[in-house]
Coordinates of C-alpha atoms and ligand atoms in Angstrom, one line a residue:
Chain A
X1 CA -257.1 -64.8 53.2
X2 CA -256.3 -68.3 54.3
X3 CA -253.8 -69.0 57.0
X4 CA -251.4 -70.6 54.5
X5 CA -251.4 -67.5 52.4
X6 CA -250.7 -65.3 55.4
X7 CA -247.9 -67.6 56.5
X8 CA -246.5 -67.5 53.0
X9 CA -246.7 -63.7 53.0
X10 CA -244.9 -63.5 56.3
X11 CA -242.3 -65.8 55.0
X12 CA -241.8 -63.7 51.9
X13 CA -241.4 -60.7 54.1
X14 CA -238.8 -62.5 56.2
X15 CA -236.7 -63.2 53.1
X16 CA -236.3 -59.5 52.5
X17 CA -233.0 -57.9 53.2
X18 CA -232.1 -54.3 53.3
X19 CA -228.7 -53.3 52.0
X20 CA -227.2 -49.8 52.4
X21 CA -224.5 -48.8 50.0
X22 CA -222.3 -45.9 51.1
X23 CA -218.9 -44.5 50.4
X24 CA -217.2 -41.3 49.3
X25 CA -218.5 -39.5 46.2
X26 CA -217.1 -40.9 42.9
X27 CA -216.4 -44.4 44.5
X28 CA -218.7 -46.1 42.0
X29 CA -221.8 -47.0 44.1
X30 CA -224.4 -46.2 41.5
X31 CA -222.4 -47.8 38.8
X32 CA -222.2 -51.0 40.9
X33 CA -225.9 -51.0 41.5
X34 CA -226.8 -50.5 37.8
X35 CA -224.2 -52.9 36.6
X36 CA -225.6 -55.4 39.0
X37 CA -229.0 -54.9 37.6
X38 CA -227.8 -55.2 34.0
X39 CA -228.5 -51.5 33.2
X40 CA -226.6 -49.0 31.1
X41 CA -223.8 -47.4 33.2
X42 CA -222.8 -44.7 30.8
X43 CA -225.5 -42.3 31.7
X44 CA -225.0 -42.2 35.4
X45 CA -224.8 -38.8 37.1
X46 CA -223.4 -38.0 40.5
X47 CA -226.2 -38.9 42.9
X48 CA -228.1 -35.9 44.3
X49 CA -230.2 -37.8 46.7
X50 CA -230.5 -41.6 46.7
X51 CA -231.5 -44.5 44.5
X52 CA -233.5 -47.5 45.6
X53 CA -233.4 -50.8 43.7
X54 CA -235.4 -53.9 44.6
X55 CA -234.1 -57.1 43.1
X56 CA -234.4 -60.8 43.6
X57 CA -231.3 -62.8 44.1
X58 CA -230.9 -66.3 45.5
X59 CA -234.4 -66.4 46.6
X60 CA -234.0 -63.2 48.6
X61 CA -235.7 -59.9 47.9
X62 CA -233.0 -57.2 48.2
X63 CA -233.8 -53.6 48.8
X64 CA -230.7 -51.8 48.0
X65 CA -230.3 -48.2 49.0
X66 CA -227.6 -46.2 47.2
X67 CA -227.1 -42.8 48.8
X68 CA -225.0 -39.9 47.4
X69 CA -221.6 -39.6 48.9
X70 CA -220.8 -35.9 48.3
X71 CA -219.6 -34.0 51.4
X72 CA -222.8 -32.0 51.5
X73 CA -224.9 -35.2 51.6
X74 CA -223.0 -37.2 54.2
X75 CA -225.0 -35.7 57.0
X76 CA -228.1 -37.3 55.5
X77 CA -226.6 -40.8 55.6
X78 CA -228.1 -41.3 59.0
X79 CA -231.6 -41.1 57.6
X80 CA -231.0 -44.5 56.0
X81 CA -229.5 -46.5 58.8
X82 CA -232.7 -47.9 60.3
X83 CA -233.1 -51.7 59.9
X84 CA -230.1 -52.2 57.6
X85 CA -229.0 -55.8 57.4
X86 CA -225.9 -55.2 55.3
X87 CA -223.6 -52.3 54.8
X88 CA -221.8 -52.1 51.5
X89 CA -218.8 -49.7 51.7
X90 CA -217.5 -48.8 48.3
X91 CA -214.0 -47.5 47.8
X92 CA -212.3 -46.0 44.7
X93 CA -209.1 -48.0 44.9
X94 CA -207.2 -45.5 42.7
X95 CA -208.0 -42.5 44.8
X96 CA -205.1 -42.6 47.2
X97 CA -205.4 -39.0 48.2
X98 CA -208.7 -39.5 49.9
X99 CA -208.1 -42.9 51.5
X100 CA -207.7 -41.2 54.9
X101 CA -211.1 -39.5 54.4
X102 CA -212.5 -42.8 53.5
X103 CA -211.1 -44.5 56.6
X104 CA -212.5 -41.8 58.9
X105 CA -216.0 -41.9 57.3
X106 CA -216.1 -45.7 57.6
X107 CA -214.9 -45.8 61.2
X108 CA -217.5 -43.2 62.2
X109 CA -220.2 -45.3 60.6
X110 CA -219.2 -48.4 62.5
X111 CA -219.8 -46.6 65.8
X112 CA -223.4 -46.0 64.8
X113 CA -225.8 -47.8 67.1
X114 CA -228.4 -48.3 64.4
X115 CA -225.8 -50.1 62.2
X116 CA -224.6 -52.3 65.0
X117 CA -226.1 -55.5 63.7
X118 CA -225.2 -55.1 60.1
X119 CA -222.7 -57.1 58.1
X120 CA -220.0 -55.1 56.4
X121 CA -218.9 -55.7 52.8
X122 CA -216.1 -53.5 51.5
X123 CA -215.8 -53.3 47.7
X124 CA -212.3 -52.2 46.7
X125 CA -213.7 -50.9 43.4
X126 CA -212.1 -49.8 40.1
X127 CA -209.6 -52.6 40.1
X128 CA -209.5 -52.3 36.3
X129 CA -207.5 -49.1 36.6
X130 CA -203.7 -49.5 36.3
X131 CA -203.1 -47.3 39.3
X132 CA -205.6 -49.0 41.6
X133 CA -204.3 -50.2 45.0
X134 CA -204.8 -53.9 45.7
X135 CA -207.5 -55.0 48.2
X136 CA -204.7 -55.8 50.7
X137 CA -203.5 -52.3 50.5
X138 CA -207.0 -50.9 51.0
X139 CA -207.6 -53.3 53.8
X140 CA -204.6 -51.9 55.6
X141 CA -205.3 -48.2 54.7
X142 CA -208.8 -48.6 56.2
X143 CA -207.5 -50.5 59.2
X144 CA -210.1 -53.2 58.6
X145 CA -208.3 -55.6 60.8
X146 CA -209.2 -53.5 63.8
X147 CA -212.9 -54.0 63.3
X148 CA -214.2 -56.1 66.1
X149 CA -217.8 -55.0 66.1
X150 CA -219.0 -56.3 62.7
X151 CA -218.6 -59.3 60.4
X152 CA -216.7 -58.0 57.5
X153 CA -215.1 -58.9 54.2
X154 CA -213.2 -57.0 51.5
X155 CA -213.4 -57.9 47.8
X156 CA -211.6 -56.3 44.9
X157 CA -214.0 -55.6 42.1
X158 CA -214.7 -53.5 39.0
X159 CA -218.1 -52.0 38.3
X160 CA -217.1 -51.4 34.8
X161 CA -216.2 -55.0 33.9
X162 CA -218.6 -56.5 36.5
X163 CA -215.7 -58.5 38.0
X164 CA -216.4 -59.9 41.5
X165 CA -219.6 -58.0 42.1
X166 CA -221.6 -61.2 42.4
X167 CA -219.0 -62.8 44.6
X168 CA -219.2 -59.9 47.0
X169 CA -223.0 -59.9 47.2
X170 CA -223.1 -63.6 47.6
X171 CA -220.8 -63.5 50.6
X172 CA -222.9 -60.7 52.1
X173 CA -226.2 -62.6 51.6
X174 CA -224.8 -65.8 53.1
X175 CA -223.5 -63.9 56.1
X176 CA -226.8 -62.1 56.7
X177 CA -228.9 -65.1 56.1
X178 CA -226.9 -67.2 58.6
X179 CA -227.6 -64.5 61.1
X180 CA -231.2 -63.7 60.6
X181 CA -232.9 -66.6 59.0
X182 CA -231.5 -69.3 61.2
X183 CA -234.7 -71.3 61.3
X184 CA -234.6 -71.9 57.6
Chain B
X1 CA -224.2 -7.1 109.4
X2 CA -223.8 -6.0 105.9
X3 CA -225.1 -9.2 104.4
X4 CA -228.4 -8.9 106.3
X5 CA -229.0 -5.4 105.2
X6 CA -228.2 -6.3 101.7
X7 CA -230.7 -9.2 102.0
X8 CA -233.4 -6.8 103.1
X9 CA -232.8 -4.5 100.3
X10 CA -233.0 -7.3 97.9
X11 CA -236.4 -8.2 99.2
X12 CA -237.5 -4.6 98.9
X13 CA -238.5 -4.1 102.5
X14 CA -236.4 -1.1 103.4
X15 CA -235.9 2.5 102.4
X16 CA -236.4 4.4 99.2
X17 CA -234.0 2.5 97.1
X18 CA -236.1 -0.6 97.9
X19 CA -239.2 0.9 96.4
X20 CA -237.3 1.8 93.2
X21 CA -236.1 -1.7 93.0
X22 CA -239.6 -3.1 93.3
X23 CA -240.6 -1.0 90.4
X24 CA -237.7 -2.0 88.4
X25 CA -238.4 -5.6 89.1
X26 CA -242.1 -5.3 88.2
X27 CA -241.0 -3.6 85.0
X28 CA -238.6 -6.4 84.3
X29 CA -241.3 -9.1 85.0
X30 CA -243.6 -7.3 82.6
X31 CA -241.0 -7.1 80.0
X32 CA -240.2 -10.7 80.4
X33 CA -243.8 -11.6 80.1
X34 CA -244.2 -9.7 76.9
X35 CA -241.0 -11.3 75.5
X36 CA -242.3 -14.7 76.5
X37 CA -245.6 -14.1 74.7
X38 CA -243.7 -12.9 71.7
X39 CA -241.5 -16.0 71.7
X40 CA -244.5 -18.2 72.0
X41 CA -246.2 -16.5 69.1
X42 CA -243.1 -16.7 67.0
X43 CA -242.7 -20.4 67.8
X44 CA -246.3 -21.0 66.9
X45 CA -245.8 -19.1 63.6
X46 CA -242.7 -21.0 62.7
X47 CA -244.4 -24.2 63.6
X48 CA -247.2 -23.3 61.3
X49 CA -244.7 -22.5 58.6
X50 CA -243.2 -25.9 59.1
X51 CA -246.7 -27.4 59.0
X52 CA -247.5 -25.5 55.9
X53 CA -244.3 -26.7 54.2
X54 CA -244.9 -30.3 55.1
X55 CA -248.5 -30.0 54.0
X56 CA -247.2 -28.6 50.7
X57 CA -244.8 -31.5 50.5
X58 CA -247.3 -34.2 51.1
X59 CA -249.9 -32.8 48.7
X60 CA -247.3 -32.4 46.0
X61 CA -245.8 -35.7 46.7
X62 CA -249.1 -37.5 46.6
X63 CA -250.3 -35.8 43.5
X64 CA -247.1 -36.7 41.7
X65 CA -247.2 -40.2 43.0
X66 CA -250.8 -40.7 41.8
X67 CA -249.8 -39.4 38.4
X68 CA -247.0 -41.9 38.1
X69 CA -249.2 -44.7 39.3
X70 CA -251.8 -43.8 36.6
X71 CA -249.1 -43.8 34.0
X72 CA -248.0 -47.2 35.0
X73 CA -251.5 -48.7 35.1
X74 CA -252.3 -47.2 31.7
X75 CA -249.4 -49.3 30.3
X76 CA -251.3 -52.6 30.4
X77 CA -252.6 -53.5 27.0
X78 CA -251.1 -50.4 25.3
X79 CA -248.9 -50.6 22.2
X80 CA -245.2 -51.1 22.6
X81 CA -244.3 -47.6 21.4
X82 CA -246.8 -46.0 23.7
X83 CA -245.6 -48.1 26.6
X84 CA -242.0 -47.1 26.0
X85 CA -243.0 -43.5 26.0
X86 CA -245.1 -43.8 29.2
X87 CA -242.4 -45.7 31.0
X88 CA -239.9 -43.1 30.1
X89 CA -242.1 -40.4 31.5
X90 CA -242.8 -42.4 34.6
X91 CA -239.1 -42.9 35.1
X92 CA -238.3 -39.2 34.7
X93 CA -241.2 -38.3 37.1
X94 CA -240.0 -40.8 39.7
X95 CA -236.5 -39.4 39.5
X96 CA -237.9 -35.9 40.0
X97 CA -239.9 -37.1 42.9
X98 CA -236.8 -38.5 44.5
X99 CA -235.1 -35.2 44.1
X100 CA -238.0 -33.4 45.5
X101 CA -238.0 -35.6 48.5
X102 CA -234.3 -35.0 49.0
X103 CA -234.8 -31.3 48.8
X104 CA -237.5 -31.5 51.4
X105 CA -235.7 -33.6 53.9
X106 CA -234.7 -30.7 56.2
X107 CA -238.3 -30.0 57.3
X108 CA -239.8 -33.5 57.2
X109 CA -240.2 -35.5 60.4
X110 CA -238.6 -38.9 60.5
X111 CA -242.0 -40.4 60.1
X112 CA -242.9 -38.4 57.1
X113 CA -239.6 -39.1 55.6
X114 CA -239.9 -42.8 56.0
X115 CA -243.4 -42.9 54.7
X116 CA -242.3 -41.0 51.6
X117 CA -239.3 -43.2 51.1
X118 CA -241.4 -46.3 51.4
X119 CA -243.9 -44.9 48.9
X120 CA -241.0 -44.1 46.5
X121 CA -239.7 -47.6 46.9
X122 CA -243.0 -49.0 46.0
X123 CA -243.2 -46.8 43.0
X124 CA -239.7 -48.0 41.9
X125 CA -240.8 -51.6 42.3
X126 CA -244.0 -51.3 40.3
X127 CA -242.1 -49.3 37.7
X128 CA -239.6 -52.1 37.1
X129 CA -242.3 -54.7 37.3
X130 CA -244.4 -52.9 34.7
X131 CA -241.2 -52.6 32.6
X132 CA -240.4 -56.2 32.9
X133 CA -244.0 -57.1 32.0
X134 CA -244.5 -54.8 29.1
X135 CA -241.0 -54.8 27.7
X136 CA -239.3 -58.0 28.8
X137 CA -235.6 -57.9 28.2
X138 CA -232.8 -60.3 28.2
X139 CA -231.6 -61.9 31.4
X140 CA -229.7 -59.7 33.7
X141 CA -226.1 -59.3 32.6
X142 CA -224.7 -60.5 35.9
X143 CA -226.5 -63.8 35.7
X144 CA -224.5 -64.9 32.7
X145 CA -221.4 -64.2 34.8
X146 CA -222.5 -66.5 37.5
X147 CA -220.1 -69.3 36.8
X148 CA -216.9 -67.3 36.7
X149 CA -217.8 -65.3 39.7
X150 CA -218.8 -68.3 41.7
X151 CA -215.4 -69.6 41.3
X152 CA -213.9 -66.5 42.8
X153 CA -216.7 -66.5 45.4
X154 CA -215.9 -65.0 48.7
X155 CA -212.4 -66.2 48.9
X156 CA -211.5 -63.4 51.2
X157 CA -214.5 -63.9 53.4
X158 CA -213.6 -62.9 56.8
X159 CA -214.7 -65.1 59.6
X160 CA -216.6 -63.8 62.6
X161 CA -214.6 -61.4 64.9
X162 CA -213.3 -64.1 67.2
X163 CA -211.1 -65.3 64.4
X164 CA -209.6 -61.8 64.0
X165 CA -205.9 -61.6 63.2
X166 CA -205.7 -64.7 61.2
X167 CA -206.8 -63.4 57.9
X168 CA -207.4 -65.9 55.1
X169 CA -204.9 -65.5 52.4
X170 CA -205.8 -68.5 50.4
X171 CA -205.8 -67.1 46.9
X172 CA -205.6 -63.6 45.5
X173 CA -208.3 -62.6 43.0
X174 CA -207.3 -62.1 39.5
X175 CA -207.9 -58.4 39.6
X176 CA -205.4 -58.0 42.4
X177 CA -202.7 -60.0 40.8
X178 CA -203.0 -57.9 37.7
X179 CA -202.7 -54.6 39.4
X180 CA -199.2 -53.4 40.1
X181 CA -199.7 -50.0 41.7
X182 CA -198.5 -47.5 39.1
X183 CA -199.7 -44.0 38.7
X184 CA -199.6 -41.8 35.8
X185 CA -199.2 -38.0 35.9
X186 CA -197.1 -35.3 37.4
X187 CA -196.9 -33.0 40.4
X188 CA -195.1 -30.0 41.9
X189 CA -194.3 -28.0 38.8
X190 CA -194.2 -24.3 38.1
X191 CA -194.3 -22.5 34.8
X192 CA -193.8 -25.5 32.6
X193 CA -195.3 -26.6 29.3
X194 CA -196.2 -30.3 29.7
X195 CA -197.6 -32.7 27.1
X196 CA -198.4 -36.4 27.2
X197 CA -199.0 -38.7 24.3
X198 CA -201.8 -41.1 23.7
X199 CA -199.6 -44.1 24.4
X200 CA -198.7 -42.7 27.8
X201 CA -202.2 -42.0 29.1
X202 CA -204.5 -44.3 27.1
X203 CA -207.0 -46.1 29.5
X204 CA -205.0 -45.0 32.5
X205 CA -205.9 -43.0 35.6
X206 CA -204.1 -39.7 35.4
X207 CA -203.3 -37.5 38.4
X208 CA -202.0 -34.0 38.3
X209 CA -201.3 -32.2 41.6
X210 CA -199.6 -29.0 42.8
X211 CA -199.2 -27.3 39.4
X212 CA -198.8 -23.5 39.2
X213 CA -198.8 -21.5 36.0
X214 CA -198.4 -24.5 33.8
X215 CA -199.8 -25.4 30.4
X216 CA -200.8 -29.0 30.1
X217 CA -201.8 -30.9 26.9
X218 CA -202.9 -34.5 27.3
X219 CA -203.5 -36.1 23.9
X220 CA -205.3 -39.4 24.2
X221 CA -208.1 -41.0 26.2
X222 CA -207.4 -41.6 29.9
X223 CA -209.8 -43.7 32.0
X224 CA -210.1 -41.0 34.6
X225 CA -208.5 -37.7 35.4
X226 CA -207.8 -36.1 38.8
X227 CA -206.7 -32.5 39.2
X228 CA -205.7 -31.3 42.7
X229 CA -204.2 -28.0 43.8
X230 CA -204.1 -26.3 40.5
X231 CA -203.3 -22.6 40.2
X232 CA -203.2 -20.4 37.1
X233 CA -203.0 -23.3 34.7
X234 CA -204.4 -24.2 31.3
X235 CA -205.1 -27.9 31.2
X236 CA -206.5 -29.5 28.0
X237 CA -207.2 -33.2 27.8
X238 CA -208.7 -35.7 25.3
X239 CA -211.9 -37.7 26.0
X240 CA -212.0 -39.1 29.5
X241 CA -214.0 -42.3 29.6
X242 CA -215.3 -42.0 33.1
X243 CA -215.1 -39.1 35.6
X244 CA -213.0 -36.0 36.0
X245 CA -212.4 -35.1 39.6
X246 CA -211.3 -31.5 40.3
X247 CA -210.3 -30.3 43.8
X248 CA -208.8 -27.0 44.9
X249 CA -208.3 -25.4 41.6
X250 CA -208.3 -21.6 40.9
X251 CA -207.6 -19.0 38.2
X252 CA -207.4 -21.8 35.6
X253 CA -208.8 -22.8 32.3
X254 CA -209.8 -26.5 31.8
X255 CA -211.0 -28.3 28.7
X256 CA -212.0 -31.9 28.2
X257 CA -214.8 -34.3 27.3
X258 CA -215.9 -36.8 30.0
X259 CA -218.7 -38.8 31.4
X260 CA -219.0 -37.0 34.7
X261 CA -217.3 -33.8 36.0
X262 CA -217.0 -33.5 39.8
X263 CA -215.7 -30.1 40.9
X264 CA -214.8 -29.2 44.5
X265 CA -213.3 -26.2 46.3
X266 CA -212.7 -24.4 43.0
X267 CA -212.9 -20.7 42.2
X268 CA -212.4 -18.4 39.2
X269 CA -212.0 -21.2 36.8
X270 CA -213.3 -21.7 33.2
X271 CA -214.3 -25.1 32.0
X272 CA -214.7 -25.9 28.3
X273 CA -216.7 -29.0 28.7
X274 CA -218.3 -32.0 26.9
X275 CA -220.1 -34.1 29.5
X276 CA -222.3 -37.0 28.6
X277 CA -224.1 -37.3 32.0
X278 CA -223.6 -34.4 34.5
X279 CA -221.3 -31.8 35.8
X280 CA -221.5 -31.0 39.5
X281 CA -219.9 -28.4 41.7
X282 CA -219.5 -28.4 45.5
X283 CA -218.0 -25.6 47.6
X284 CA -217.2 -23.6 44.5
X285 CA -217.4 -20.0 43.4
X286 CA -217.1 -18.2 40.1
X287 CA -216.8 -21.3 38.0
X288 CA -217.9 -20.8 34.4
X289 CA -218.8 -23.2 31.6
X290 CA -218.7 -23.3 27.8
X291 CA -218.9 -26.1 25.3
X292 CA -215.6 -28.0 24.6
X293 CA -213.9 -26.6 21.5
X294 CA -210.3 -27.7 21.8
X295 CA -209.3 -30.0 18.9
X296 CA -206.2 -32.0 17.9
X297 CA -205.5 -34.4 15.0
X298 CA -206.5 -37.7 16.7
X299 CA -209.5 -36.3 18.7
X300 CA -212.1 -38.4 16.8
X301 CA -210.2 -41.6 17.4
X302 CA -209.8 -40.8 21.0
X303 CA -213.6 -40.2 21.3
X304 CA -214.1 -43.7 19.9
X305 CA -211.7 -45.2 22.4
X306 CA -213.4 -43.4 25.3
X307 CA -216.8 -44.7 24.3
X308 CA -218.3 -41.2 25.0
X309 CA -221.3 -40.2 23.1
X310 CA -220.2 -37.4 20.8
X311 CA -223.8 -36.2 20.2
X312 CA -224.7 -35.7 23.9
X313 CA -223.2 -32.8 25.7
X314 CA -225.0 -31.6 28.9
X315 CA -222.5 -28.9 29.7
X316 CA -225.3 -26.4 30.7
X317 CA -226.8 -28.7 33.3
X318 CA -224.6 -28.2 36.3
X319 CA -225.8 -29.4 39.8
X320 CA -224.6 -27.3 42.7
X321 CA -224.6 -29.5 45.8
X322 CA -224.6 -26.5 48.0
X323 CA -227.6 -25.0 46.2
X324 CA -230.6 -27.3 46.2
X325 CA -233.2 -24.5 46.1
X326 CA -235.6 -25.4 43.4
X327 CA -236.2 -22.9 40.7
X328 CA -233.5 -20.4 41.7
X329 CA -230.3 -20.8 39.8
X330 CA -227.1 -21.3 41.7
X331 CA -225.0 -18.1 42.0
X332 CA -221.8 -20.1 42.0
X333 CA -221.6 -20.9 38.3
X334 CA -222.3 -19.2 35.0
X335 CA -222.2 -19.7 31.3
X336 CA -219.3 -18.0 29.6
X337 CA -220.9 -15.5 27.1
X338 CA -220.2 -16.5 23.6
X339 CA -218.2 -13.3 22.8
X340 CA -215.9 -14.1 25.7
X341 CA -215.1 -17.7 24.8
X342 CA -211.7 -18.8 23.9
X343 CA -211.5 -19.5 20.2
X344 CA -207.8 -20.1 19.6
X345 CA -206.2 -22.8 21.7
X346 CA -202.7 -22.5 20.1
X347 CA -201.7 -19.3 21.7
Ligands
GTP1 N1 -212.6 -47.4 35.7 C1 -213.6 -47.6 36.5 N2 -214.5 -46.5 36.6 C2 -215.5 -46.7 37.5 C3 -215.8 -47.9 38.2 N3 -216.9 -47.8 38.9 C4 -217.3 -46.5 38.7 N4 -216.5 -45.9 37.8 C5 -216.7 -44.5 37.3 O1 -216.5 -43.6 38.4 C6 -217.4 -42.5 38.3 C7 -218.3 -42.4 39.5 O2 -219.2 -43.4 39.6 P1 -220.6 -43.3 40.3 O3 -221.2 -44.6 40.3 O4 -221.4 -42.2 39.8 O5 -220.1 -43.0 41.8 P2 -220.9 -42.9 43.2 O6 -220.2 -43.6 44.2 O7 -222.3 -43.3 42.9 O8 -220.8 -41.3 43.4 P3 -221.9 -40.4 44.2 O9 -223.2 -40.6 43.6 O10 -221.4 -39.0 44.0 O11 -221.8 -40.7 45.7 C8 -218.2 -42.8 37.0 O12 -217.6 -42.0 36.0 C9 -218.0 -44.2 36.8 O13 -218.1 -44.6 35.4 C10 -214.8 -49.0 38.0 O14 -214.9 -50.1 38.5 N5 -213.8 -48.8 37.1
MG2 MG1 -224.1 -42.3 43.0

């Protein structure tokens, strides 16, 4: 292998990002992932383990990990923290009764040492539902303004219509890229 | 001095009681040694059990992986129909492998886990590459959306932490503007008969909480349905286009078609179900299932509105998240025997 090829390989490797998608069960994580990839979202089951999707976007290779959010699976989340560049926290904006649960789980994650360097994108999902809270209300309920440890951003979206999914991911990539590929 | 004498006795240097103590102590030492050896043996055994398990894991995992890889490589040059079939099989097998890995997590070391995850990821990648190559499809759906989404791009992007407290409120996204917070449903009722019409619930998120001994009929197709703190109720609902979320329900009868059913903390409840993907239970006991049989005049139209596949009902495939043992069925749910199923919903 020539030196150029090796350099190119390294470069490719450099342009890889690892995104970890978490949130309570039923938030819409898997639906977001599949919608994003242009797949059918009507056959999605509650996630028993995790899904991994690799896709190219804006010249980056994204490895997206979507881990099940059921109570019984949350203790496994930590198995996926390592070398995460971006954390995508997905919220069911219409599920008011579990917003406090949602806040607690997120704030616990933000204390994790292995996620310390990660950028946080909060998707206030299911905005298509008439009873959905606005992203401002979610931002308040999750006390996002208290976060000093991570770069963060909240975006209202709908995995069913696809609205704003791209906007969210673009922001996330820009933020991560500015942080880790500075020499580019 | 009392303390000195005591000290001597402790060391076993004086008198008869001293000799007895020495014997006792020797006995104790001996006992301890035996126990220690036992413990070591046990530890060794359990270690070898763990080793055996992880050996079983890696041999099974590698065998399955090789099988999928072979499927994928045999796709090149094959006919389209054959490729489709092979890819389907490879997809199913990959999913199963994922589940297997998840089930095995408890006894794998971090290293093994990461190795397996990396291998799975590679499989997924080559699976989608093979798919793309053999059966190229249209551009990704989200690419076509690029323009519209770019306009809305990152308008609420939050600056680095030092700029905290001065949030950007430049423009609200469309979805936010269009979402006055209104909820549909009812709560805190006892012994009532409640109905809702299609106009009231169509495409909406419906929430029912704290109902006791109520009969509920929801005619129409809601977007989603949440049931919480339900006791002794009969709740029937038209086709729900996404998920039904049930929490803290007991002694009740439920019936609805939906895409997903997520049942939590529920006991002694019957579910007459049409589910197009999966039903799951978590922290549940004595939940029983039968196919959805309730009917009302506009059911067919509501099915159409919901977009649910009438022909696909996976009501017998229930995943118990507290019961991941492969091969042994969960004791927390059952199928309602045909003879015991409710046939008449008007009573
Ligand atoms: N109306 C509406 N429904 C949505 C949206 N996103 C997801 N859903 C529905 O919400 C349900 C749950 O979605 P999933 O993607 O399975 O949720 P998840 O976060 O992956 O859940 P777990 O795998 O259990 O952690 C499904 O029935 C989806 O169709 C959305 O934006 N709007
Ligand atoms: Mg999921």
